[in-house]
Coordinates of C-alpha atoms in Angstrom, one line a residue:
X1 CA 83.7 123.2 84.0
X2 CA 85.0 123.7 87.7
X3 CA 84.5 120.4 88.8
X4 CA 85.2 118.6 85.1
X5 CA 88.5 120.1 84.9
X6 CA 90.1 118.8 88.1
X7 CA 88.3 115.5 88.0
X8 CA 90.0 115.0 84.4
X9 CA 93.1 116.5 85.4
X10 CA 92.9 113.8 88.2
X11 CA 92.0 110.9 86.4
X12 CA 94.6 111.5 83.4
X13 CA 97.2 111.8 86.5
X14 CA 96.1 108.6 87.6
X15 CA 96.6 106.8 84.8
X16 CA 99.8 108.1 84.0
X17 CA 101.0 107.0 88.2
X18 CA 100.0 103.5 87.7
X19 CA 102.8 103.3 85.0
X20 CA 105.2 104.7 87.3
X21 CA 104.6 101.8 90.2
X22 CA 102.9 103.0 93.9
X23 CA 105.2 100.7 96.0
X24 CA 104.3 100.9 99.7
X25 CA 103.9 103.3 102.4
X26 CA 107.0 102.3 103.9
X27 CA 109.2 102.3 100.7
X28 CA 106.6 104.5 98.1
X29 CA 107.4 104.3 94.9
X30 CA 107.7 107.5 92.2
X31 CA 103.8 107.1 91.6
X32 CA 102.8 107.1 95.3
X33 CA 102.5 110.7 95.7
X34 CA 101.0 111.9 92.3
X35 CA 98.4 109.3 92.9
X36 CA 97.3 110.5 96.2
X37 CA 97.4 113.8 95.0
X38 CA 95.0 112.7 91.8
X39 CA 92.6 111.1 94.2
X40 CA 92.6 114.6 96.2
X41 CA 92.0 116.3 92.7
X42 CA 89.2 113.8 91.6
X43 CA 87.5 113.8 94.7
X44 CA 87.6 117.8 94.9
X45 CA 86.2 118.0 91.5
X46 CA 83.8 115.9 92.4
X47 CA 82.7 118.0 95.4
X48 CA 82.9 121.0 93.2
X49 CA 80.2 119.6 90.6
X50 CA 78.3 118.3 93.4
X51 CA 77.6 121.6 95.2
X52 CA 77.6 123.6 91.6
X53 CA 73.4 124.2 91.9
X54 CA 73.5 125.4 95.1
X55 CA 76.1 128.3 94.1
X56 CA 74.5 131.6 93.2
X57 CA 77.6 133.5 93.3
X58 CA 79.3 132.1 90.5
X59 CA 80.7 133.8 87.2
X60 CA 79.4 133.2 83.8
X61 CA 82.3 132.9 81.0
X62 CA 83.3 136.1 79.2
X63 CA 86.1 137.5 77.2
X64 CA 88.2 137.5 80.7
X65 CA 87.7 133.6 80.7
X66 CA 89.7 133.5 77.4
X67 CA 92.5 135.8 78.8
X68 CA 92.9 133.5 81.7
X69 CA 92.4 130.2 79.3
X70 CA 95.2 131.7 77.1
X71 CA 97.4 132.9 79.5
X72 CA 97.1 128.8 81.0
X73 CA 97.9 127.4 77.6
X74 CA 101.0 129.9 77.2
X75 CA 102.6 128.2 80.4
X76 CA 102.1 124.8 79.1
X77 CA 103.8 126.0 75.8
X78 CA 106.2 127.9 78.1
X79 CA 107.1 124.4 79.7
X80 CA 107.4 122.4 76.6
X81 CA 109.4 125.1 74.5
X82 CA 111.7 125.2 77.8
X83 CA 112.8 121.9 77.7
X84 CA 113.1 122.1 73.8
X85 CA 115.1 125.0 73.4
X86 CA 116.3 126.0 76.5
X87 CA 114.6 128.6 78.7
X88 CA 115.8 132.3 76.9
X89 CA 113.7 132.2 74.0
X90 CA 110.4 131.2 75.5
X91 CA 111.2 133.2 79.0
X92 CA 111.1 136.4 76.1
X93 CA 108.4 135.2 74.1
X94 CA 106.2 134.6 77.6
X95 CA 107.0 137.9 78.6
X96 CA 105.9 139.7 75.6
X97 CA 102.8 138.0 75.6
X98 CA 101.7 138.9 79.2
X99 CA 103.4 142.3 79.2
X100 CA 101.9 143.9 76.1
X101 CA 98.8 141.5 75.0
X102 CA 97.6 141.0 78.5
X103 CA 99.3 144.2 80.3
X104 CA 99.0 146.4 77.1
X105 CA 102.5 147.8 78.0
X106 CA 104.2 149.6 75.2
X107 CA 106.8 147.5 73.0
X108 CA 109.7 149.6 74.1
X109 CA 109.0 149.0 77.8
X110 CA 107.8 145.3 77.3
X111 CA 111.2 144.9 74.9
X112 CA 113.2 146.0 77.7
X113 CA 111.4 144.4 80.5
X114 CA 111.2 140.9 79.2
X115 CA 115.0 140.9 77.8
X116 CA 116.0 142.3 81.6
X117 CA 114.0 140.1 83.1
X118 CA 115.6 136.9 81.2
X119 CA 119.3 138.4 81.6
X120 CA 118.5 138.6 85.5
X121 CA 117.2 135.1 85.6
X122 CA 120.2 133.9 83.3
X123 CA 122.5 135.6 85.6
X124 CA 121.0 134.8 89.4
X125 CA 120.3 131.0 88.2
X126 CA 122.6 129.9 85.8
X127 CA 125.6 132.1 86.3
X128 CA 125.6 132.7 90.6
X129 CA 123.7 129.7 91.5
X130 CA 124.7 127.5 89.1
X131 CA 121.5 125.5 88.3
X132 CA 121.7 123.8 85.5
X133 CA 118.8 125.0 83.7
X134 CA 118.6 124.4 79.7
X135 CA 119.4 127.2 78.1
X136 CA 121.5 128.3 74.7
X137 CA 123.3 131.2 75.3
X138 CA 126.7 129.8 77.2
X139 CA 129.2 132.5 78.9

């Protein structure tokens, strides 16, 4: 799974940069550099499978595995729900997740936390720097 992942990763990345056009060294195009960096993927992954049956220090998969799994998928939610409905709701929503499913905080300190934490954000990104970030609350 070590190796597979990356050399998927890789390829899928690949096939996605050839739509966006390499160009040339001297003038790369917006596929150039998510190419190369597929081919680095691939070719690590590879590696990785390769050397797999020599490793004897390697983990077996347990209930931590799924924690880490979960808390991977929750990002890629994270990113799709931020671009969906702007980034309060799912910056929360994250934060309760890790704070009392994976941190087994207690609600009121994950409550306050996560709605701190996303008022800071709000106000350090949106407000002072001015980053235009979506988001659905406007002041």
């Amino acid at each position: 799974m070590a190796g597979a992942v990356p050399v998927l990763l890789g390829l899928v990345t690949i096939w996605l940069a050839k739509g966006l056009g390499f160009g040339t060294l001297t003038e790369p195009g917006p596929g150039l550099w998510p190419m190369l960096v597929a081919v680095l993927l691939v070719f690590a992954g590879v590696a990785i499978m390769l050397g797999v049956r020599r490793a004897k220090d390697t983990e077996a998969f347990t209930r931590g595995t799924t924690v880490v799994v979960i808390a991977a998928a929750s990002l890629a939610v994270y990113a799709f729900l931020f671009e969906l409905v702007g980034f309060e709701i799912p910056t929360v929503l994250l934060l309760v997740l890790w704070l009392k499913f994976f941190g087994r905080e207690g609600w009121r300190s994950t409550a306050v936390v996560s709605v701190v934490t996303t008022a800071a954000v709000y106000g350090l990104f949106i407000i002072a720097l001015g980053v235009p970030l979506p988001h659905l609350i406007v002041f």
